[in-house]
Amino acid sequence: MSNAAWGSTSDGAPSTALPAGVILTRDETLVGRMGIDVTAAGAELTTGTMPVEPNRQPYGLLHGGASAVLAETLGSIAAAYHAHTIGRLAVGVELNCTHHRAVRSGYVTGTATKIHAGSSAATYEIVIVDERDKRVCTSRLTCMLIDRAPGASVDPEGVVDSDDGAGDEVTPGA
């Protein structure tokens, strides 16, 4: 995918447009540093790949935190697509990861599938597999869907900025 791409167009080609509210390109975020490529994006299903080698822990195995980053990335993108359809923003509130097997090289592929998408929360199951299609990690992500303040954007720190000069921290349940 291109440096600025976050998803694909309907014909499968990489999209060079940044989604609404996104102010950073892929390479300016953790997604870029981890080498994550989003291969398909939508509210029902979002997929992506990540290389193992640059994301290993000292024993030479895929770092569990790297799997968590891939899972949260794919689930959050899917939740953002759903939230956009109802004029809201998605913010993660819970991530659960179960690691099933080690991976030492190659790529892993994650698939985020919608479990629930309502008006206040969205939950996704994210399954990560190795190149042999063996399950590496199973995750579940729940995102709270919050109202977007008039004229608001999301800054890199995850703060909703209502353009009044003061950052409005996102607080779950507030």
GROMACS .gro file of N, CA and C in nm:
model
  522
    1MET      N    1   0.084  -0.118   0.000
    1MET     CA    2   0.000   0.000   0.000
    1MET      C    3   0.089   0.124   0.000
    2SER      N    4   0.033   0.232  -0.042
    2SER     CA    5   0.111   0.355  -0.046
    2SER      C    6   0.133   0.409   0.094
    3ASN      N    7   0.225   0.499   0.106
    3ASN     CA    8   0.262   0.558   0.234
    3ASN      C    9   0.143   0.618   0.307
    4ALA      N   10   0.051   0.680   0.233
    4ALA     CA   11  -0.061   0.748   0.297
    4ALA      C   12  -0.185   0.660   0.308
    5ALA      N   13  -0.181   0.541   0.249
    5ALA     CA   14  -0.303   0.459   0.240
    5ALA      C   15  -0.339   0.395   0.373
    6TRP      N   16  -0.469   0.390   0.400
    6TRP     CA   17  -0.522   0.322   0.519
    6TRP      C   18  -0.615   0.209   0.479
    7GLY      N   19  -0.650   0.198   0.354
    7GLY     CA   20  -0.743   0.094   0.310
    7GLY      C   21  -0.742   0.082   0.161
    8SER      N   22  -0.835   0.005   0.108
    8SER     CA   23  -0.844  -0.018  -0.034
    8SER      C   24  -0.974   0.038  -0.088
    9THR      N   25  -0.974   0.069  -0.218
    9THR     CA   26  -1.096   0.112  -0.284
    9THR      C   27  -1.180  -0.011  -0.316
   10SER      N   28  -1.301   0.008  -0.367
   10SER     CA   29  -1.390  -0.105  -0.394
   10SER      C   30  -1.333  -0.201  -0.496
   11ASP      N   31  -1.242  -0.156  -0.583
   11ASP     CA   32  -1.181  -0.247  -0.682
   11ASP      C   33  -1.052  -0.311  -0.630
   12GLY      N   34  -1.021  -0.290  -0.500
   12GLY     CA   35  -0.905  -0.353  -0.439
   12GLY      C   36  -0.778  -0.272  -0.447
   13ALA      N   37  -0.780  -0.161  -0.519
   13ALA     CA   38  -0.661  -0.076  -0.530
   13ALA      C   39  -0.641   0.002  -0.401
   14PRO      N   40  -0.516   0.030  -0.364
   14PRO     CA   41  -0.492   0.108  -0.243
   14PRO      C   42  -0.555   0.247  -0.253
   15SER      N   43  -0.614   0.291  -0.145
   15SER     CA   44  -0.670   0.425  -0.138
   15SER      C   45  -0.562   0.521  -0.091
   16THR      N   46  -0.548   0.634  -0.158
   16THR     CA   47  -0.449   0.732  -0.114
   16THR      C   48  -0.515   0.843  -0.032
   17ALA      N   49  -0.647   0.839  -0.021
   17ALA     CA   50  -0.717   0.939   0.058
   17ALA      C   51  -0.717   0.898   0.205
   18LEU      N   52  -0.697   0.994   0.293
   18LEU     CA   53  -0.705   0.967   0.435
   18LEU      C   54  -0.851   0.966   0.478
   19PRO      N   55  -0.892   0.869   0.561
   19PRO     CA   56  -1.031   0.866   0.609
   19PRO      C   57  -1.064   0.994   0.685
   20ALA      N   58  -1.193   1.025   0.693
   20ALA     CA   59  -1.239   1.145   0.762
   20ALA      C   60  -1.185   1.149   0.904
   21GLY      N   61  -1.130   1.262   0.944
   21GLY     CA   62  -1.080   1.281   1.078
   21GLY      C   63  -0.935   1.237   1.098
   22VAL      N   64  -0.878   1.163   1.002
   22VAL     CA   65  -0.740   1.116   1.015
   22VAL      C   66  -0.646   1.227   0.970
   23ILE      N   67  -0.547   1.258   1.054
   23ILE     CA   68  -0.458   1.369   1.023
   23ILE      C   69  -0.314   1.326   1.000
   24LEU      N   70  -0.285   1.197   1.018
   24LEU     CA   71  -0.150   1.146   0.999
   24LEU      C   72  -0.150   1.038   0.891
   25THR      N   73  -0.042   1.030   0.815
   25THR     CA   74  -0.028   0.922   0.720
   25THR      C   75   0.011   0.794   0.793
   26ARG      N   76   0.001   0.684   0.727
   26ARG     CA   77   0.032   0.552   0.784
   26ARG      C   78   0.171   0.550   0.845
   27ASP      N   79   0.271   0.600   0.776
   27ASP     CA   80   0.409   0.591   0.824
   27ASP      C   81   0.439   0.685   0.940
   28GLU      N   82   0.346   0.773   0.974
   28GLU     CA   83   0.364   0.862   1.089
   28GLU      C   84   0.303   0.803   1.216
   29THR      N   85   0.260   0.677   1.210
   29THR     CA   86   0.192   0.614   1.323
   29THR      C   87   0.257   0.480   1.357
   30LEU      N   88   0.212   0.419   1.465
   30LEU     CA   89   0.259   0.287   1.504
   30LEU      C   90   0.230   0.184   1.395
   31VAL      N   91   0.121   0.201   1.323
   31VAL     CA   92   0.085   0.111   1.214
   31VAL      C   93   0.200   0.102   1.113
   32GLY      N   94   0.255   0.216   1.076
   32GLY     CA   95   0.367   0.218   0.982
   32GLY      C   96   0.494   0.160   1.041
   33ARG      N   97   0.524   0.195   1.165
   33ARG     CA   98   0.646   0.145   1.230
   33ARG      C   99   0.643  -0.007   1.247
   34MET      N  100   0.524  -0.065   1.264
   34MET     CA  101   0.512  -0.210   1.280
   34MET      C  102   0.507  -0.282   1.145
   35GLY      N  103   0.495  -0.206   1.036
   35GLY     CA  104   0.490  -0.266   0.903
   35GLY      C  105   0.354  -0.324   0.869
   36ILE      N  106   0.249  -0.277   0.936
   36ILE     CA  107   0.114  -0.329   0.911
   36ILE      C  108   0.061  -0.273   0.780
   37ASP      N  109   0.007  -0.363   0.698
   37ASP     CA  110  -0.062  -0.325   0.574
   37ASP      C  111  -0.208  -0.365   0.587
   38VAL      N  112  -0.297  -0.269   0.576
   38VAL     CA  113  -0.441  -0.297   0.578
   38VAL      C  114  -0.477  -0.336   0.435
   39THR      N  115  -0.526  -0.459   0.418
   39THR     CA  116  -0.552  -0.509   0.283
   39THR      C  117  -0.698  -0.495   0.241
   40ALA      N  118  -0.788  -0.484   0.337
   40ALA     CA  119  -0.930  -0.457   0.309
   40ALA      C  120  -0.988  -0.394   0.434
   41ALA      N  121  -1.077  -0.298   0.414
   41ALA     CA  122  -1.133  -0.227   0.529
   41ALA      C  123  -1.282  -0.203   0.511
   42GLY      N  124  -1.356  -0.228   0.617
   42GLY     CA  125  -1.498  -0.204   0.618
   42GLY      C  126  -1.554  -0.235   0.755
   43ALA      N  127  -1.679  -0.198   0.779
   43ALA     CA  128  -1.741  -0.217   0.910
   43ALA      C  129  -1.767  -0.363   0.942
   44GLU      N  130  -1.788  -0.446   0.842
   44GLU     CA  131  -1.817  -0.588   0.866
   44GLU      C  132  -1.690  -0.670   0.881
   45LEU      N  133  -1.586  -0.636   0.802
   45LEU     CA  134  -1.465  -0.716   0.797
   45LEU      C  135  -1.348  -0.627   0.757
   46THR      N  136  -1.240  -0.636   0.832
   46THR     CA  137  -1.117  -0.563   0.800
   46THR      C  138  -1.001  -0.661   0.813
   47THR      N  139  -0.910  -0.659   0.715
   47THR     CA  140  -0.797  -0.751   0.717
   47THR      C  141  -0.666  -0.676   0.697
   48GLY      N  142  -0.558  -0.738   0.743
   48GLY     CA  143  -0.427  -0.678   0.725
   48GLY      C  144  -0.317  -0.778   0.757
   49THR      N  145  -0.196  -0.742   0.717
   49THR     CA  146  -0.080  -0.827   0.740
   49THR      C  147   0.026  -0.750   0.817
   50MET      N  148   0.118  -0.825   0.880
   50MET     CA  149   0.228  -0.765   0.954
   50MET      C  150   0.349  -0.859   0.947
   51PRO      N  151   0.469  -0.804   0.920
   51PRO     CA  152   0.588  -0.889   0.918
   51PRO      C  153   0.626  -0.931   1.060
   52VAL      N  154   0.680  -1.052   1.072
   52VAL     CA  155   0.719  -1.104   1.203
   52VAL      C  156   0.856  -1.053   1.244
   53GLU      N  157   0.955  -1.060   1.155
   53GLU     CA  158   1.094  -1.035   1.192
   53GLU      C  159   1.120  -0.904   1.267
   54PRO      N  160   1.068  -0.790   1.222
   54PRO     CA  161   1.099  -0.668   1.298
   54PRO      C  162   1.015  -0.652   1.425
   55ASN      N  163   0.927  -0.747   1.452
   55ASN     CA  164   0.835  -0.737   1.565
   55ASN      C  165   0.850  -0.855   1.661
   56ARG      N  166   0.975  -0.900   1.678
   56ARG     CA  167   1.002  -1.016   1.765
   56ARG      C  168   1.054  -0.972   1.901
   57GLN      N  169   1.032  -1.057   2.001
   57GLN     CA  170   1.087  -1.037   2.135
   57GLN      C  171   1.226  -1.103   2.140
   58PRO      N  172   1.299  -1.090   2.251
   58PRO     CA  173   1.438  -1.138   2.256
   58PRO      C  174   1.458  -1.287   2.227
   59TYR      N  175   1.356  -1.372   2.242
   59TYR     CA  176   1.369  -1.514   2.212
   59TYR      C  177   1.351  -1.544   2.063
   60GLY      N  178   1.329  -1.440   1.983
   60GLY     CA  179   1.312  -1.459   1.840
   60GLY      C  180   1.171  -1.493   1.797
   61LEU      N  181   1.076  -1.479   1.888
   61LEU     CA  182   0.935  -1.508   1.858
   61LEU      C  183   0.858  -1.379   1.838
   62LEU      N  184   0.751  -1.388   1.761
   62LEU     CA  185   0.663  -1.271   1.745
   62LEU      C  186   0.623  -1.222   1.884
   63HIS      N  187   0.643  -1.095   1.909
   63HIS     CA  188   0.608  -1.035   2.038
   63HIS      C  189   0.457  -1.034   2.054
   64GLY      N  190   0.407  -1.075   2.171
   64GLY     CA  191   0.263  -1.073   2.196
   64GLY      C  192   0.204  -0.935   2.183
   65GLY      N  193   0.282  -0.833   2.221
   65GLY     CA  194   0.235  -0.696   2.206
   65GLY      C  195   0.216  -0.657   2.060
   66ALA      N  196   0.298  -0.713   1.971
   66ALA     CA  197   0.283  -0.686   1.828
   66ALA      C  198   0.150  -0.743   1.778
   67SER      N  199   0.117  -0.865   1.824
   67SER     CA  200  -0.014  -0.922   1.788
   67SER      C  201  -0.127  -0.834   1.839
   68ALA      N  202  -0.111  -0.779   1.960
   68ALA     CA  203  -0.212  -0.690   2.017
   68ALA      C  204  -0.226  -0.563   1.933
   69VAL      N  205  -0.113  -0.510   1.885
   69VAL     CA  206  -0.118  -0.390   1.801
   69VAL      C  207  -0.192  -0.420   1.670
   70LEU      N  208  -0.161  -0.534   1.608
   70LEU     CA  209  -0.230  -0.570   1.484
   70LEU      C  210  -0.380  -0.586   1.511
   71ALA      N  211  -0.415  -0.656   1.619
   71ALA     CA  212  -0.556  -0.678   1.651
   71ALA      C  213  -0.629  -0.546   1.676
   72GLU      N  214  -0.569  -0.460   1.757
   72GLU     CA  215  -0.637  -0.333   1.788
   72GLU      C  216  -0.647  -0.244   1.664
   73THR      N  217  -0.545  -0.247   1.580
   73THR     CA  218  -0.548  -0.168   1.457
   73THR      C  219  -0.664  -0.212   1.368
   74LEU      N  220  -0.674  -0.341   1.341
   74LEU     CA  221  -0.778  -0.390   1.251
   74LEU      C  222  -0.918  -0.372   1.309
   75GLY      N  223  -0.935  -0.402   1.438
   75GLY     CA  224  -1.065  -0.383   1.502
   75GLY      C  225  -1.105  -0.238   1.509
   76SER      N  226  -1.008  -0.151   1.536
   76SER     CA  227  -1.038  -0.007   1.545
   76SER      C  228  -1.077   0.050   1.410
   77ILE      N  229  -1.011   0.006   1.305
   77ILE     CA  230  -1.046   0.054   1.170
   77ILE      C  231  -1.188   0.010   1.136
   78ALA      N  232  -1.219  -0.116   1.163
   78ALA     CA  233  -1.355  -0.164   1.136
   78ALA      C  234  -1.458  -0.086   1.217
   79ALA      N  235  -1.430  -0.064   1.345
   79ALA     CA  236  -1.523   0.012   1.430
   79ALA      C  237  -1.537   0.156   1.381
   80ALA      N  238  -1.428   0.215   1.331
   80ALA     CA  239  -1.434   0.352   1.279
   80ALA      C  240  -1.523   0.359   1.155
   81TYR      N  241  -1.517   0.257   1.070
   81TYR     CA  242  -1.606   0.254   0.953
   81TYR      C  243  -1.751   0.248   0.999
   82HIS      N  244  -1.781   0.164   1.098
   82HIS     CA  245  -1.918   0.158   1.150
   82HIS      C  246  -1.958   0.292   1.212
   83ALA      N  247  -1.871   0.347   1.298
   83ALA     CA  248  -1.903   0.473   1.366
   83ALA      C  249  -1.929   0.585   1.266
   84HIS      N  250  -1.853   0.587   1.158
   84HIS     CA  251  -1.869   0.691   1.056
   84HIS      C  252  -2.010   0.688   0.997
   85THR      N  253  -2.068   0.568   0.981
   85THR     CA  254  -2.201   0.558   0.921
   85THR      C  255  -2.310   0.620   1.009
   86ILE      N  256  -2.280   0.637   1.138
   86ILE     CA  257  -2.380   0.697   1.229
   86ILE      C  258  -2.330   0.830   1.285
   87GLY      N  259  -2.225   0.887   1.223
   87GLY     CA  260  -2.177   1.019   1.261
   87GLY      C  261  -2.105   1.024   1.395
   88ARG      N  262  -2.039   0.916   1.432
   88ARG     CA  263  -1.971   0.911   1.561
   88ARG      C  264  -1.824   0.875   1.543
   89LEU      N  265  -1.749   0.874   1.653
   89LEU     CA  266  -1.609   0.832   1.655
   89LEU      C  267  -1.597   0.705   1.739
   90ALA      N  268  -1.504   0.618   1.704
   90ALA     CA  269  -1.481   0.495   1.780
   90ALA      C  270  -1.352   0.509   1.860
   91VAL      N  271  -1.359   0.477   1.989
   91VAL     CA  272  -1.240   0.477   2.076
   91VAL      C  273  -1.236   0.344   2.150
   92GLY      N  274  -1.119   0.280   2.149
   92GLY     CA  275  -1.104   0.150   2.214
   92GLY      C  276  -1.118   0.161   2.365
   93VAL      N  277  -1.189   0.065   2.424
   93VAL     CA  278  -1.202   0.061   2.570
   93VAL      C  279  -1.158  -0.073   2.629
   94GLU      N  280  -1.152  -0.179   2.549
   94GLU     CA  281  -1.105  -0.307   2.601
   94GLU      C  282  -1.046  -0.390   2.488
   95LEU      N  283  -0.930  -0.451   2.516
   95LEU     CA  284  -0.866  -0.544   2.423
   95LEU      C  285  -0.825  -0.667   2.501
   96ASN      N  286  -0.861  -0.784   2.449
   96ASN     CA  287  -0.826  -0.912   2.510
   96ASN      C  288  -0.754  -0.993   2.405
   97CYS      N  289  -0.640  -1.053   2.439
   97CYS     CA  290  -0.564  -1.135   2.344
   97CYS      C  291  -0.526  -1.268   2.408
   98THR      N  292  -0.551  -1.376   2.337
   98THR     CA  293  -0.504  -1.508   2.376
   98THR      C  294  -0.406  -1.555   2.270
   99HIS      N  295  -0.283  -1.585   2.312
   99HIS     CA  296  -0.177  -1.626   2.219
   99HIS      C  297  -0.173  -1.779   2.217
  100HIS      N  298  -0.186  -1.837   2.097
  100HIS     CA  299  -0.197  -1.982   2.082
  100HIS      C  300  -0.067  -2.051   2.041
  101ARG      N  301   0.012  -1.988   1.956
  101ARG     CA  302   0.134  -2.052   1.908
  101ARG      C  303   0.236  -1.946   1.870
  102ALA      N  304   0.363  -1.988   1.871
  102ALA     CA  305   0.473  -1.899   1.838
  102ALA      C  306   0.494  -1.892   1.687
  103VAL      N  307   0.545  -1.777   1.643
  103VAL     CA  308   0.584  -1.757   1.503
  103VAL      C  309   0.722  -1.693   1.506
  104ARG      N  310   0.813  -1.741   1.420
  104ARG     CA  311   0.950  -1.690   1.418
  104ARG      C  312   0.983  -1.606   1.294
  105SER      N  313   0.910  -1.625   1.186
  105SER     CA  314   0.944  -1.554   1.062
  105SER      C  315   0.821  -1.543   0.973
  106GLY      N  316   0.839  -1.468   0.864
  106GLY     CA  317   0.730  -1.452   0.767
  106GLY      C  318   0.634  -1.341   0.803
  107TYR      N  319   0.511  -1.362   0.770
  107TYR     CA  320   0.405  -1.264   0.794
  107TYR      C  321   0.290  -1.330   0.870
  108VAL      N  322   0.218  -1.249   0.945
  108VAL     CA  323   0.092  -1.293   1.003
  108VAL      C  324  -0.019  -1.210   0.939
  109THR      N  325  -0.137  -1.269   0.933
  109THR     CA  326  -0.254  -1.203   0.875
  109THR      C  327  -0.364  -1.198   0.978
  110GLY      N  328  -0.423  -1.081   0.995
  110GLY     CA  329  -0.532  -1.063   1.089
  110GLY      C  330  -0.662  -1.033   1.017
  111THR      N  331  -0.771  -1.084   1.073
  111THR     CA  332  -0.905  -1.058   1.020
  111THR      C  333  -0.995  -1.016   1.135
  112ALA      N  334  -1.047  -0.896   1.127
  112ALA     CA  335  -1.141  -0.844   1.227
  112ALA      C  336  -1.283  -0.864   1.173
  113THR      N  337  -1.364  -0.935   1.250
  113THR     CA  338  -1.502  -0.965   1.211
  113THR      C  339  -1.597  -0.907   1.314
  114LYS      N  340  -1.700  -0.841   1.266
  114LYS     CA  341  -1.797  -0.777   1.356
  114LYS      C  342  -1.871  -0.882   1.438
  115ILE      N  343  -1.876  -0.858   1.569
  115ILE     CA  344  -1.960  -0.936   1.660
  115ILE      C  345  -2.087  -0.858   1.690
  116HIS      N  346  -2.069  -0.728   1.720
  116HIS     CA  347  -2.181  -0.639   1.754
  116HIS      C  348  -2.145  -0.498   1.710
  117ALA      N  349  -2.237  -0.428   1.648
  117ALA     CA  350  -2.216  -0.288   1.612
  117ALA      C  351  -2.346  -0.213   1.636
  118GLY      N  352  -2.350  -0.141   1.747
  118GLY     CA  353  -2.469  -0.066   1.784
  118GLY      C  354  -2.445   0.083   1.776
  119SER      N  355  -2.523   0.158   1.852
  119SER     CA  356  -2.509   0.304   1.849
  119SER      C  357  -2.414   0.356   1.956
  120SER      N  358  -2.380   0.273   2.056
  120SER     CA  359  -2.289   0.319   2.161
  120SER      C  360  -2.164   0.234   2.175
  121ALA      N  361  -2.162   0.114   2.116
  121ALA     CA  362  -2.045   0.028   2.125
  121ALA      C  363  -2.037  -0.063   2.003
  122ALA      N  364  -1.914  -0.103   1.972
  122ALA     CA  365  -1.889  -0.199   1.863
  122ALA      C  366  -1.783  -0.297   1.912
  123THR      N  367  -1.806  -0.427   1.887
  123THR     CA  368  -1.715  -0.531   1.931
  123THR      C  369  -1.676  -0.617   1.813
  124TYR      N  370  -1.546  -0.647   1.804
  124TYR     CA  371  -1.491  -0.726   1.694
  124TYR      C  372  -1.407  -0.840   1.747
  125GLU      N  373  -1.415  -0.955   1.680
  125GLU     CA  374  -1.321  -1.065   1.704
  125GLU      C  375  -1.212  -1.053   1.598
  126ILE      N  376  -1.087  -1.063   1.642
  126ILE     CA  377  -0.975  -1.055   1.550
  126ILE      C  378  -0.897  -1.184   1.561
  127VAL      N  379  -0.886  -1.255   1.449
  127VAL     CA  380  -0.812  -1.380   1.443
  127VAL      C  381  -0.685  -1.355   1.364
  128ILE      N  382  -0.571  -1.391   1.422
  128ILE     CA  383  -0.442  -1.375   1.357
  128ILE      C  384  -0.387  -1.513   1.326
  129VAL      N  385  -0.347  -1.535   1.200
  129VAL     CA  386  -0.294  -1.664   1.157
  129VAL      C  387  -0.156  -1.646   1.095
  130ASP      N  388  -0.078  -1.756   1.092
  130ASP     CA  389   0.053  -1.752   1.028
  130ASP      C  390   0.038  -1.787   0.879
  131GLU      N  391   0.150  -1.802   0.810
  131GLU     CA  392   0.146  -1.829   0.666
  131GLU      C  393   0.094  -1.969   0.633
  132ARG      N  394   0.087  -2.057   0.732
  132ARG     CA  395   0.030  -2.191   0.713
  132ARG      C  396  -0.117  -2.194   0.752
  133ASP      N  397  -0.174  -2.076   0.778
  133ASP     CA  398  -0.313  -2.060   0.820
  133ASP      C  399  -0.341  -2.121   0.957
  134LYS      N  400  -0.236  -2.130   1.040
  134LYS     CA  401  -0.251  -2.178   1.178
  134LYS      C  402  -0.277  -2.058   1.268
  135ARG      N  403  -0.374  -2.072   1.357
  135ARG     CA  404  -0.413  -1.963   1.446
  135ARG      C  405  -0.300  -1.932   1.544
  136VAL      N  406  -0.261  -1.804   1.546
  136VAL     CA  407  -0.154  -1.754   1.633
  136VAL      C  408  -0.214  -1.684   1.755
  137CYS      N  409  -0.322  -1.610   1.733
  137CYS     CA  410  -0.379  -1.527   1.838
  137CYS      C  411  -0.527  -1.504   1.810
  138THR      N  412  -0.606  -1.505   1.916
  138THR     CA  413  -0.747  -1.468   1.907
  138THR      C  414  -0.767  -1.348   1.999
  139SER      N  415  -0.826  -1.243   1.946
  139SER     CA  416  -0.847  -1.120   2.023
  139SER      C  417  -0.992  -1.075   2.013
  140ARG      N  418  -1.031  -0.994   2.109
  140ARG     CA  419  -1.161  -0.928   2.105
  140ARG      C  420  -1.139  -0.782   2.142
  141LEU      N  421  -1.194  -0.692   2.063
  141LEU     CA  422  -1.182  -0.548   2.087
  141LEU      C  423  -1.321  -0.489   2.099
  142THR      N  424  -1.341  -0.410   2.204
  142THR     CA  425  -1.464  -0.333   2.217
  142THR      C  426  -1.429  -0.185   2.210
  143CYS      N  427  -1.501  -0.115   2.125
  143CYS     CA  428  -1.485   0.030   2.110
  143CYS      C  429  -1.614   0.100   2.153
  144MET      N  430  -1.597   0.208   2.227
  144MET     CA  431  -1.710   0.293   2.260
  144MET      C  432  -1.729   0.391   2.145
  145LEU      N  433  -1.852   0.417   2.110
  145LEU     CA  434  -1.882   0.513   2.003
  145LEU      C  435  -1.927   0.643   2.068
  146ILE      N  436  -1.851   0.747   2.040
  146ILE     CA  437  -1.877   0.876   2.105
  146ILE      C  438  -1.922   0.978   2.003
  147ASP      N  439  -1.995   1.078   2.052
  147ASP     CA  440  -2.036   1.189   1.967
  147ASP      C  441  -1.915   1.270   1.926
  148ARG      N  442  -1.918   1.317   1.807
  148ARG     CA  443  -1.814   1.406   1.757
  148ARG      C  444  -1.861   1.549   1.781
  149ALA      N  445  -1.779   1.628   1.849
  149ALA     CA  446  -1.814   1.768   1.871
  149ALA      C  447  -1.817   1.841   1.737
  150PRO      N  448  -1.903   1.942   1.721
  150PRO     CA  449  -1.907   2.016   1.595
  150PRO      C  450  -1.768   2.067   1.558
  151GLY      N  451  -1.723   2.035   1.438
  151GLY     CA  452  -1.592   2.081   1.390
  151GLY      C  453  -1.476   2.004   1.449
  152ALA      N  454  -1.502   1.893   1.519
  152ALA     CA  455  -1.396   1.821   1.589
  152ALA      C  456  -1.313   1.736   1.494
  153SER      N  457  -1.189   1.715   1.532
  153SER     CA  458  -1.101   1.620   1.467
  153SER      C  459  -1.032   1.541   1.577
  154VAL      N  460  -0.960   1.437   1.540
  154VAL     CA  461  -0.888   1.358   1.638
  154VAL      C  462  -0.740   1.384   1.619
  155ASP      N  463  -0.672   1.424   1.727
  155ASP     CA  464  -0.528   1.450   1.716
  155ASP      C  465  -0.450   1.323   1.747
  156PRO      N  466  -0.317   1.322   1.726
  156PRO     CA  467  -0.239   1.200   1.742
  156PRO      C  468  -0.239   1.143   1.883
  157GLU      N  469  -0.275   1.221   1.982
  157GLU     CA  470  -0.275   1.172   2.120
  157GLU      C  471  -0.408   1.107   2.158
  158GLY      N  472  -0.503   1.097   2.063
  158GLY     CA  473  -0.631   1.036   2.093
  158GLY      C  474  -0.724   1.131   2.166
  159VAL      N  475  -0.700   1.260   2.155
  159VAL     CA  476  -0.780   1.361   2.221
  159VAL      C  477  -0.874   1.423   2.119
  160VAL      N  478  -1.001   1.432   2.153
  160VAL     CA  479  -1.096   1.499   2.066
  160VAL      C  480  -1.078   1.648   2.085
  161ASP      N  481  -1.052   1.720   1.977
  161ASP     CA  482  -1.028   1.864   1.984
  161ASP      C  483  -1.147   1.936   1.920
  162SER      N  484  -1.218   2.011   2.001
  162SER     CA  485  -1.336   2.081   1.952
  162SER      C  486  -1.304   2.219   1.900
  163ASP      N  487  -1.177   2.242   1.866
  163ASP     CA  488  -1.132   2.369   1.807
  163ASP      C  489  -1.157   2.489   1.897
  164ASP      N  490  -1.168   2.467   2.029
  164ASP     CA  491  -1.185   2.579   2.120
  164ASP      C  492  -1.055   2.614   2.191
  165GLY      N  493  -0.943   2.550   2.147
  165GLY     CA  494  -0.813   2.579   2.204
  165GLY      C  495  -0.776   2.489   2.320
  166ALA      N  496  -0.871   2.409   2.369
  166ALA     CA  497  -0.842   2.318   2.480
  166ALA      C  498  -0.877   2.176   2.438
  167GLY      N  499  -0.790   2.082   2.469
  167GLY     CA  500  -0.816   1.942   2.437
  167GLY      C  501  -0.921   1.887   2.530
  168ASP      N  502  -1.013   1.811   2.475
  168ASP     CA  503  -1.118   1.747   2.553
  168ASP      C  504  -1.084   1.599   2.562
  169GLU      N  505  -1.033   1.554   2.677
  169GLU     CA  506  -0.994   1.414   2.692
  169GLU      C  507  -1.116   1.324   2.673
  170VAL      N  508  -1.095   1.212   2.606
  170VAL     CA  509  -1.199   1.112   2.589
  170VAL      C  510  -1.199   1.023   2.712
  171THR      N  511  -1.308   1.022   2.786
  171THR     CA  512  -1.319   0.943   2.906
  171THR      C  513  -1.432   0.843   2.891
  172PRO      N  514  -1.399   0.710   2.893
  172PRO     CA  515  -1.505   0.611   2.880
  172PRO      C  516  -1.613   0.631   2.987
  173GLY      N  517  -1.738   0.623   2.944
  173GLY     CA  518  -1.850   0.635   3.036
  173GLY      C  519  -1.887   0.776   3.074
  174ALA      N  520  -1.812   0.875   3.025
  174ALA     CA  521  -1.841   1.013   3.060
  174ALA      C  522  -1.951   1.070   2.974
   0.00000   0.00000   0.00000
